[in-house]
PDB file of C-alpha atoms in Angstrom:
ATOM      1  CA  ALA A  19     -10.997 -13.121   2.233  1.00 61.00           C
ATOM      2  CA  GLN A  20      -7.783 -12.748   0.359  1.00 66.00           C
ATOM      3  CA  SER A  21      -4.551 -13.248   2.274  1.00 80.00           C
ATOM      4  CA  VAL A  22      -1.044 -12.361   1.191  1.00 86.00           C
ATOM      5  CA  SER A  23       2.015 -14.099   2.580  1.00 89.00           C
ATOM      6  CA  GLN A  24       5.540 -12.839   2.569  1.00 92.00           C
ATOM      7  CA  HIS A  25       7.511 -15.549   4.279  1.00 86.00           C
ATOM      8  CA  ASN A  26      10.807 -13.680   4.466  1.00 87.00           C
ATOM      9  CA  HIS A  27      10.574 -11.155   7.271  1.00 87.00           C
ATOM     10  CA  HIS A  28      14.151  -9.939   7.120  1.00 93.00           C
ATOM     11  CA  VAL A  29      16.689 -10.642   4.395  1.00 96.00           C
ATOM     12  CA  ILE A  30      20.341  -9.631   4.667  1.00 97.00           C
ATOM     13  CA  LEU A  31      22.512  -9.684   1.549  1.00 97.00           C
ATOM     14  CA  SER A  32      25.886  -8.433   0.457  1.00 97.00           C
ATOM     15  CA  GLU A  33      26.121  -6.069  -2.470  1.00 97.00           C
ATOM     16  CA  ALA A  34      26.014  -7.797  -5.875  1.00 97.00           C
ATOM     17  CA  ALA A  35      24.133 -10.775  -4.470  1.00 97.00           C
ATOM     18  CA  SER A  36      20.959 -11.871  -6.206  1.00 98.00           C
ATOM     19  CA  LEU A  37      17.616 -11.249  -4.578  1.00 97.00           C
ATOM     20  CA  GLU A  38      14.347 -13.116  -4.589  1.00 97.00           C
ATOM     21  CA  LEU A  39      11.507 -12.180  -2.240  1.00 97.00           C
ATOM     22  CA  GLY A  40       8.547 -14.499  -2.036  1.00 96.00           C
ATOM     23  CA  CYS A  41       4.906 -13.497  -2.250  1.00 96.00           C
ATOM     24  CA  ASN A  42       1.962 -15.888  -2.245  1.00 95.00           C
ATOM     25  CA  TYR A  43      -1.729 -15.103  -2.210  1.00 92.00           C
ATOM     26  CA  SER A  44      -4.780 -17.152  -1.492  1.00 88.00           C
ATOM     27  CA  TYR A  45      -7.449 -16.030  -3.946  1.00 75.00           C
ATOM     28  CA  GLY A  46      -7.742 -18.106  -7.087  1.00 73.00           C
ATOM     29  CA  GLY A  47      -9.598 -15.739  -9.364  1.00 79.00           C
ATOM     30  CA  THR A  48      -8.423 -12.818 -11.472  1.00 82.00           C
ATOM     31  CA  VAL A  49      -6.034 -10.616  -9.547  1.00 85.00           C
ATOM     32  CA  ASN A  50      -3.906  -7.514  -9.911  1.00 85.00           C
ATOM     33  CA  LEU A  51      -0.506  -7.819  -8.266  1.00 90.00           C
ATOM     34  CA  PHE A  52       1.836  -5.141  -6.959  1.00 89.00           C
ATOM     35  CA  TRP A  53       5.177  -4.706  -5.294  1.00 93.00           C
ATOM     36  CA  TYR A  54       5.801  -1.547  -3.281  1.00 89.00           C
ATOM     37  CA  VAL A  55       8.983  -0.322  -1.644  1.00 90.00           C
ATOM     38  CA  GLN A  56       9.516   1.954   1.326  1.00 82.00           C
ATOM     39  CA  TYR A  57      13.025   3.369   1.596  1.00 85.00           C
ATOM     40  CA  PRO A  58      14.167   4.556   5.028  1.00 81.00           C
ATOM     41  CA  GLY A  59      12.537   7.853   5.862  1.00 70.00           C
ATOM     42  CA  GLN A  60      10.303   7.842   2.800  1.00 72.00           C
ATOM     43  CA  HIS A  61       6.762   6.939   1.879  1.00 67.00           C
ATOM     44  CA  LEU A  62       5.704   3.931  -0.106  1.00 74.00           C
ATOM     45  CA  GLN A  63       6.260   3.904  -3.832  1.00 78.00           C
ATOM     46  CA  LEU A  64       5.292   1.493  -6.556  1.00 81.00           C
ATOM     47  CA  LEU A  65       8.018  -0.814  -7.886  1.00 90.00           C
ATOM     48  CA  LEU A  66       5.984  -2.730 -10.433  1.00 90.00           C
ATOM     49  CA  LYS A  67       2.553  -4.129 -11.120  1.00 87.00           C
ATOM     50  CA  TYR A  68       0.922  -6.931 -13.058  1.00 90.00           C
ATOM     51  CA  PHE A  69      -2.554  -6.669 -14.535  1.00 85.00           C
ATOM     52  CA  SER A  70      -2.476  -9.012 -17.521  1.00 88.00           C
ATOM     53  CA  GLY A  71      -0.272 -10.164 -20.386  1.00 92.00           C
ATOM     54  CA  ASP A  72       3.358 -11.154 -20.043  1.00 94.00           C
ATOM     55  CA  PRO A  73       3.726 -12.724 -16.586  1.00 95.00           C
ATOM     56  CA  LEU A  74       7.300 -11.435 -16.309  1.00 97.00           C
ATOM     57  CA  VAL A  75       7.022  -7.805 -15.292  1.00 96.00           C
ATOM     58  CA  LYS A  76       9.859  -5.300 -15.357  1.00 95.00           C
ATOM     59  CA  GLY A  77       9.870  -2.512 -12.812  1.00 91.00           C
ATOM     60  CA  ILE A  78      12.022   0.400 -11.793  1.00 88.00           C
ATOM     61  CA  LYS A  79      15.617   0.130 -10.570  1.00 93.00           C
ATOM     62  CA  GLY A  80      16.245  -3.232 -12.190  1.00 95.00           C
ATOM     63  CA  PHE A  81      13.548  -5.127 -10.324  1.00 97.00           C
ATOM     64  CA  GLU A  82      11.316  -7.701 -11.942  1.00 97.00           C
ATOM     65  CA  ALA A  83       8.606 -10.067 -10.789  1.00 98.00           C
ATOM     66  CA  GLU A  84       7.090 -13.203 -12.236  1.00 96.00           C
ATOM     67  CA  PHE A  85       3.434 -14.097 -11.920  1.00 95.00           C
ATOM     68  CA  ILE A  86       2.946 -17.857 -11.682  1.00 95.00           C
ATOM     69  CA  LYS A  87      -0.770 -18.464 -11.593  1.00 91.00           C
ATOM     70  CA  SER A  88      -0.521 -22.159 -10.779  1.00 92.00           C
ATOM     71  CA  LYS A  89       1.528 -21.375  -7.699  1.00 93.00           C
ATOM     72  CA  PHE A  90      -0.418 -18.274  -6.654  1.00 93.00           C
ATOM     73  CA  SER A  91       2.922 -16.503  -6.509  1.00 95.00           C
ATOM     74  CA  PHE A  92       4.402 -13.179  -7.548  1.00 97.00           C
ATOM     75  CA  ASN A  93       8.036 -13.245  -6.449  1.00 97.00           C
ATOM     76  CA  LEU A  94      10.237 -10.195  -6.714  1.00 98.00           C
ATOM     77  CA  ARG A  95      13.757 -10.539  -8.122  1.00 98.00           C
ATOM     78  CA  LYS A  96      16.842  -8.501  -8.792  1.00 98.00           C
ATOM     79  CA  PRO A  97      20.039 -10.034 -10.225  1.00 97.00           C
ATOM     80  CA  SER A  98      22.464  -7.821  -8.300  1.00 97.00           C
ATOM     81  CA  VAL A  99      21.441  -5.724  -5.299  1.00 98.00           C
ATOM     82  CA  GLN A 100      22.982  -2.461  -4.223  1.00 97.00           C
ATOM     83  CA  TRP A 101      23.303  -0.852  -0.825  1.00 96.00           C
ATOM     84  CA  SER A 102      20.636   1.643  -1.904  1.00 96.00           C
ATOM     85  CA  ASP A 103      18.114  -1.202  -2.209  1.00 97.00           C
ATOM     86  CA  THR A 104      17.962  -1.399   1.593  1.00 96.00           C
ATOM     87  CA  ALA A 105      14.265  -0.901   2.279  1.00 93.00           C
ATOM     88  CA  GLU A 106      10.991  -2.513   3.244  1.00 89.00           C
ATOM     89  CA  TYR A 107       9.224  -4.371   0.409  1.00 93.00           C
ATOM     90  CA  PHE A 108       5.485  -4.999   0.341  1.00 90.00           C
ATOM     91  CA  CYS A 109       3.554  -7.329  -1.899  1.00 92.00           C
ATOM     92  CA  ALA A 110      -0.094  -6.448  -2.536  1.00 87.00           C
ATOM     93  CA  VAL A 111      -2.971  -8.195  -4.256  1.00 85.00           C
ATOM     94  CA  ARG A 112      -6.302  -6.928  -5.457  1.00 76.00           C
ATOM     95  CA  ASP A 113      -8.932  -9.388  -6.540  1.00 69.00           C
ATOM     96  CA  GLN A 114     -11.307  -8.472  -9.294  1.00 65.00           C
ATOM     97  CA  THR A 115     -14.460  -9.755  -7.649  1.00 58.00           C
ATOM     98  CA  GLY A 116     -16.380  -8.875  -4.534  1.00 47.00           C
ATOM     99  CA  ALA A 117     -15.127  -5.852  -2.675  1.00 45.00           C
ATOM    100  CA  ASN A 118     -12.137  -5.307  -4.990  1.00 49.00           C
ATOM    101  CA  ASN A 119     -10.044  -4.296  -2.022  1.00 59.00           C
ATOM    102  CA  LEU A 120      -6.280  -4.243  -1.837  1.00 66.00           C
ATOM    103  CA  PHE A 121      -4.550  -6.683   0.475  1.00 75.00           C
ATOM    104  CA  PHE A 122      -0.998  -6.165   1.635  1.00 78.00           C
ATOM    105  CA  GLY A 123       1.521  -8.660   2.891  1.00 83.00           C
ATOM    106  CA  THR A 124       3.362  -7.949   6.120  1.00 79.00           C
ATOM    107  CA  GLY A 125       6.462  -6.800   4.312  1.00 86.00           C
ATOM    108  CA  THR A 126      10.050  -7.976   3.998  1.00 91.00           C
ATOM    109  CA  ARG A 127      12.893  -5.904   5.313  1.00 91.00           C
ATOM    110  CA  LEU A 128      15.927  -6.037   3.032  1.00 96.00           C
ATOM    111  CA  THR A 129      19.311  -5.002   4.386  1.00 96.00           C
ATOM    112  CA  VAL A 130      22.147  -4.803   1.886  1.00 97.00           C
ATOM    113  CA  ILE A 131      25.638  -4.780   3.345  1.00 96.00           C
ATOM    114  CA  PRO A 132      28.230  -2.774   1.392  1.00 92.00           C
TER     115      PRO A 132
ATOM    116  CA  GLY B  23      -2.989  -8.073  19.109  1.00 53.00           C
ATOM    117  CA  ALA B  24      -5.345  -5.935  17.070  1.00 76.00           C
ATOM    118  CA  GLY B  25      -4.099  -4.502  13.826  1.00 86.00           C
ATOM    119  CA  VAL B  26      -5.118  -1.366  11.996  1.00 89.00           C
ATOM    120  CA  SER B  27      -8.850  -1.253  11.410  1.00 92.00           C
ATOM    121  CA  GLN B  28     -10.841   0.859   8.995  1.00 94.00           C
ATOM    122  CA  SER B  29     -14.519   1.537   8.607  1.00 95.00           C
ATOM    123  CA  PRO B  30     -16.619   1.215   6.644  1.00 95.00           C
ATOM    124  CA  SER B  31     -15.150  -1.516   4.476  1.00 90.00           C
ATOM    125  CA  ASN B  32     -17.273  -0.332   1.564  1.00 92.00           C
ATOM    126  CA  LYS B  33     -19.021   2.966   0.935  1.00 95.00           C
ATOM    127  CA  VAL B  34     -21.241   3.846  -1.990  1.00 96.00           C
ATOM    128  CA  THR B  35     -22.301   7.455  -2.266  1.00 97.00           C
ATOM    129  CA  GLU B  36     -23.812   9.871  -4.731  1.00 97.00           C
ATOM    130  CA  LYS B  37     -21.822  12.579  -6.422  1.00 97.00           C
ATOM    131  CA  GLY B  38     -21.844  15.755  -4.352  1.00 97.00           C
ATOM    132  CA  LYS B  39     -22.298  14.079  -0.992  1.00 97.00           C
ATOM    133  CA  ASP B  40     -19.745  14.234   1.828  1.00 98.00           C
ATOM    134  CA  VAL B  41     -18.151  11.065   3.203  1.00 98.00           C
ATOM    135  CA  GLU B  42     -16.108  10.239   6.288  1.00 98.00           C
ATOM    136  CA  LEU B  43     -13.681   7.358   6.465  1.00 98.00           C
ATOM    137  CA  ARG B  44     -12.332   6.161   9.775  1.00 97.00           C
ATOM    138  CA  CYS B  45      -9.017   4.629  10.774  1.00 97.00           C
ATOM    139  CA  ASP B  46      -8.113   3.061  14.108  1.00 95.00           C
ATOM    140  CA  PRO B  47      -4.342   2.621  14.239  1.00 94.00           C
ATOM    141  CA  ILE B  48      -2.467   0.111  16.320  1.00 92.00           C
ATOM    142  CA  SER B  49      -2.383   1.272  19.930  1.00 91.00           C
ATOM    143  CA  GLY B  50       0.766   3.207  20.716  1.00 90.00           C
ATOM    144  CA  HIS B  51       1.673   3.923  17.106  1.00 91.00           C
ATOM    145  CA  THR B  52       2.563   7.570  16.781  1.00 90.00           C
ATOM    146  CA  ALA B  53       2.582   7.813  12.992  1.00 88.00           C
ATOM    147  CA  LEU B  54      -0.507   7.492  10.813  1.00 91.00           C
ATOM    148  CA  TYR B  55      -0.789   7.638   7.035  1.00 89.00           C
ATOM    149  CA  TRP B  56      -3.605   7.834   4.533  1.00 92.00           C
ATOM    150  CA  TYR B  57      -3.161   6.547   0.982  1.00 90.00           C
ATOM    151  CA  ARG B  58      -5.508   5.850  -1.870  1.00 88.00           C
ATOM    152  CA  GLN B  59      -5.376   3.525  -4.811  1.00 80.00           C
ATOM    153  CA  SER B  60      -7.521   4.297  -7.796  1.00 78.00           C
ATOM    154  CA  LEU B  61      -8.364   1.598 -10.313  1.00 70.00           C
ATOM    155  CA  GLY B  62      -5.320   0.790 -12.393  1.00 60.00           C
ATOM    156  CA  GLN B  63      -3.059   3.080 -10.423  1.00 63.00           C
ATOM    157  CA  GLY B  64      -0.386   2.639  -7.791  1.00 61.00           C
ATOM    158  CA  LEU B  65      -0.637   3.763  -4.217  1.00 70.00           C
ATOM    159  CA  GLU B  66      -0.949   7.536  -3.782  1.00 78.00           C
ATOM    160  CA  PHE B  67       0.134   9.237  -0.593  1.00 80.00           C
ATOM    161  CA  LEU B  68      -2.440  11.607   0.888  1.00 88.00           C
ATOM    162  CA  ILE B  69      -1.504  12.742   4.387  1.00 89.00           C
ATOM    163  CA  TYR B  70       0.818  11.854   7.259  1.00 87.00           C
ATOM    164  CA  PHE B  71       0.351  12.478  10.995  1.00 89.00           C
ATOM    165  CA  GLN B  72       3.207  12.197  13.458  1.00 86.00           C
ATOM    166  CA  GLY B  73       2.505  12.736  17.144  1.00 85.00           C
ATOM    167  CA  ASN B  74       1.472  16.294  17.884  1.00 84.00           C
ATOM    168  CA  SER B  75       3.316  17.773  14.927  1.00 85.00           C
ATOM    169  CA  ALA B  76       1.511  19.536  12.112  1.00 85.00           C
ATOM    170  CA  PRO B  77       0.451  16.918   9.563  1.00 87.00           C
ATOM    171  CA  ASP B  78       2.101  16.582   6.172  1.00 84.00           C
ATOM    172  CA  LYS B  79      -0.811  17.356   3.847  1.00 85.00           C
ATOM    173  CA  SER B  80       1.250  17.527   0.679  1.00 79.00           C
ATOM    174  CA  GLY B  81      -0.546  14.610  -0.949  1.00 81.00           C
ATOM    175  CA  LEU B  82      -4.122  15.824  -0.598  1.00 88.00           C
ATOM    176  CA  PRO B  83      -5.431  16.234  -4.157  1.00 90.00           C
ATOM    177  CA  SER B  84      -7.779  19.156  -3.490  1.00 92.00           C
ATOM    178  CA  ASP B  85      -9.300  21.275  -0.745  1.00 94.00           C
ATOM    179  CA  ARG B  86     -12.285  18.928  -0.711  1.00 97.00           C
ATOM    180  CA  PHE B  87     -10.084  16.486   1.168  1.00 97.00           C
ATOM    181  CA  SER B  88      -9.262  16.918   4.835  1.00 96.00           C
ATOM    182  CA  ALA B  89      -8.207  14.701   7.695  1.00 96.00           C
ATOM    183  CA  GLU B  90      -7.893  14.940  11.405  1.00 95.00           C
ATOM    184  CA  ARG B  91      -6.476  12.800  14.115  1.00 94.00           C
ATOM    185  CA  THR B  92      -8.029  13.124  17.527  1.00 85.00           C
ATOM    186  CA  GLY B  93      -6.057  12.460  20.687  1.00 82.00           C
ATOM    187  CA  GLY B  94      -3.187  11.037  18.704  1.00 78.00           C
ATOM    188  CA  SER B  95      -5.191   7.928  17.888  1.00 91.00           C
ATOM    189  CA  VAL B  96      -8.247   7.626  15.639  1.00 95.00           C
ATOM    190  CA  SER B  97      -8.171   9.452  12.329  1.00 97.00           C
ATOM    191  CA  THR B  98     -10.985  10.548  10.039  1.00 97.00           C
ATOM    192  CA  LEU B  99     -10.546  11.334   6.363  1.00 98.00           C
ATOM    193  CA  THR B 100     -13.323  13.567   5.045  1.00 98.00           C
ATOM    194  CA  ILE B 101     -14.127  14.098   1.396  1.00 98.00           C
ATOM    195  CA  GLN B 102     -16.577  16.894   0.676  1.00 98.00           C
ATOM    196  CA  ARG B 103     -18.723  17.163  -2.446  1.00 97.00           C
ATOM    197  CA  THR B 104     -17.492  13.825  -3.735  1.00 98.00           C
ATOM    198  CA  GLN B 105     -16.717  13.391  -7.421  1.00 96.00           C
ATOM    199  CA  GLN B 106     -16.603  10.228  -9.478  1.00 95.00           C
ATOM    200  CA  GLU B 107     -12.824  10.455  -9.712  1.00 93.00           C
ATOM    201  CA  ASP B 108     -12.698  10.100  -5.913  1.00 95.00           C
ATOM    202  CA  SER B 109     -13.698   6.440  -6.320  1.00 94.00           C
ATOM    203  CA  ALA B 110     -10.802   4.403  -4.983  1.00 91.00           C
ATOM    204  CA  VAL B 111      -9.628   2.209  -2.156  1.00 88.00           C
ATOM    205  CA  TYR B 112      -8.515   4.372   0.763  1.00 93.00           C
ATOM    206  CA  LEU B 113      -5.835   2.789   2.919  1.00 91.00           C
ATOM    207  CA  CYS B 114      -4.676   3.743   6.375  1.00 93.00           C
ATOM    208  CA  ALA B 115      -1.385   2.675   7.892  1.00 89.00           C
ATOM    209  CA  SER B 116       0.283   3.259  11.230  1.00 88.00           C
ATOM    210  CA  SER B 117       3.855   3.043  12.422  1.00 84.00           C
ATOM    211  CA  PRO B 118       5.392   2.894  15.891  1.00 84.00           C
ATOM    212  CA  ILE B 119       8.122   5.403  15.013  1.00 75.00           C
ATOM    213  CA  PRO B 120       8.321   8.350  12.616  1.00 70.00           C
ATOM    214  CA  LEU B 121       8.543   7.093   9.022  1.00 60.00           C
ATOM    215  CA  GLY B 122       9.154   3.574  10.294  1.00 65.00           C
ATOM    216  CA  ARG B 123       7.740   0.308   9.089  1.00 69.00           C
ATOM    217  CA  GLN B 124       4.062   0.669   8.281  1.00 75.00           C
ATOM    218  CA  PHE B 125       1.215  -1.638   9.180  1.00 81.00           C
ATOM    219  CA  PHE B 126      -1.738  -1.381   6.840  1.00 82.00           C
ATOM    220  CA  GLY B 127      -5.449  -1.571   7.433  1.00 86.00           C
ATOM    221  CA  PRO B 128      -7.787  -3.453   5.108  1.00 83.00           C
ATOM    222  CA  GLY B 129      -8.919  -0.334   3.305  1.00 87.00           C
ATOM    223  CA  THR B 130     -12.237   1.332   2.540  1.00 92.00           C
ATOM    224  CA  ARG B 131     -13.573   0.972  -0.982  1.00 90.00           C
ATOM    225  CA  LEU B 132     -15.308   4.194  -1.949  1.00 95.00           C
ATOM    226  CA  THR B 133     -17.591   4.260  -4.965  1.00 95.00           C
ATOM    227  CA  VAL B 134     -19.036   7.573  -6.104  1.00 96.00           C
ATOM    228  CA  LEU B 135     -21.991   7.177  -8.448  1.00 95.00           C
TER     229      LEU B 135
END
């Protein structure tokens, strides 16, 4: 079965610092990749997704992610974080074979200090 | 400890039939969510249970969809008279506190023929 690893459980940054959150998955076939965000007191929402094409994906609020197939990775980045980016971030992977289910990582809590 | 479990993992049904999807949250978690992800789409919120409060049903797409949570634990999502557009992965999540960090189940893949 697919597994998704987010090695950073809690990241604390000051405003204007650069952000990179790691995401690695285990399945080697064709995958769809997602990053979701949950702001405090809100439900999950989609930040960005990769299905095919350009491996550098731009999302909302200045976020981007790069799909590196050889490394089974889909890391999330933002050049300069803001206090309002404080949230929980989830990486998710769906493989295109078998059950086609969606697998979530355990999440990374980001705290941005003003 | 046990995580969130969902059953069945896969369900294939014919258009017009009713289906029930089950979610067992993590023991002690008071909040429970249902989401779905259709092919090519992001995650869509369906319904949210918190303790004994009235559920937030604002995400249910039609009156064919309903959900209940018995005894503050297990939840069942029911889809009546299924349509092909109901085909999706249905995810359940639970949280130990209201609108806190969510722990996701593996999902149920529903295919309506």
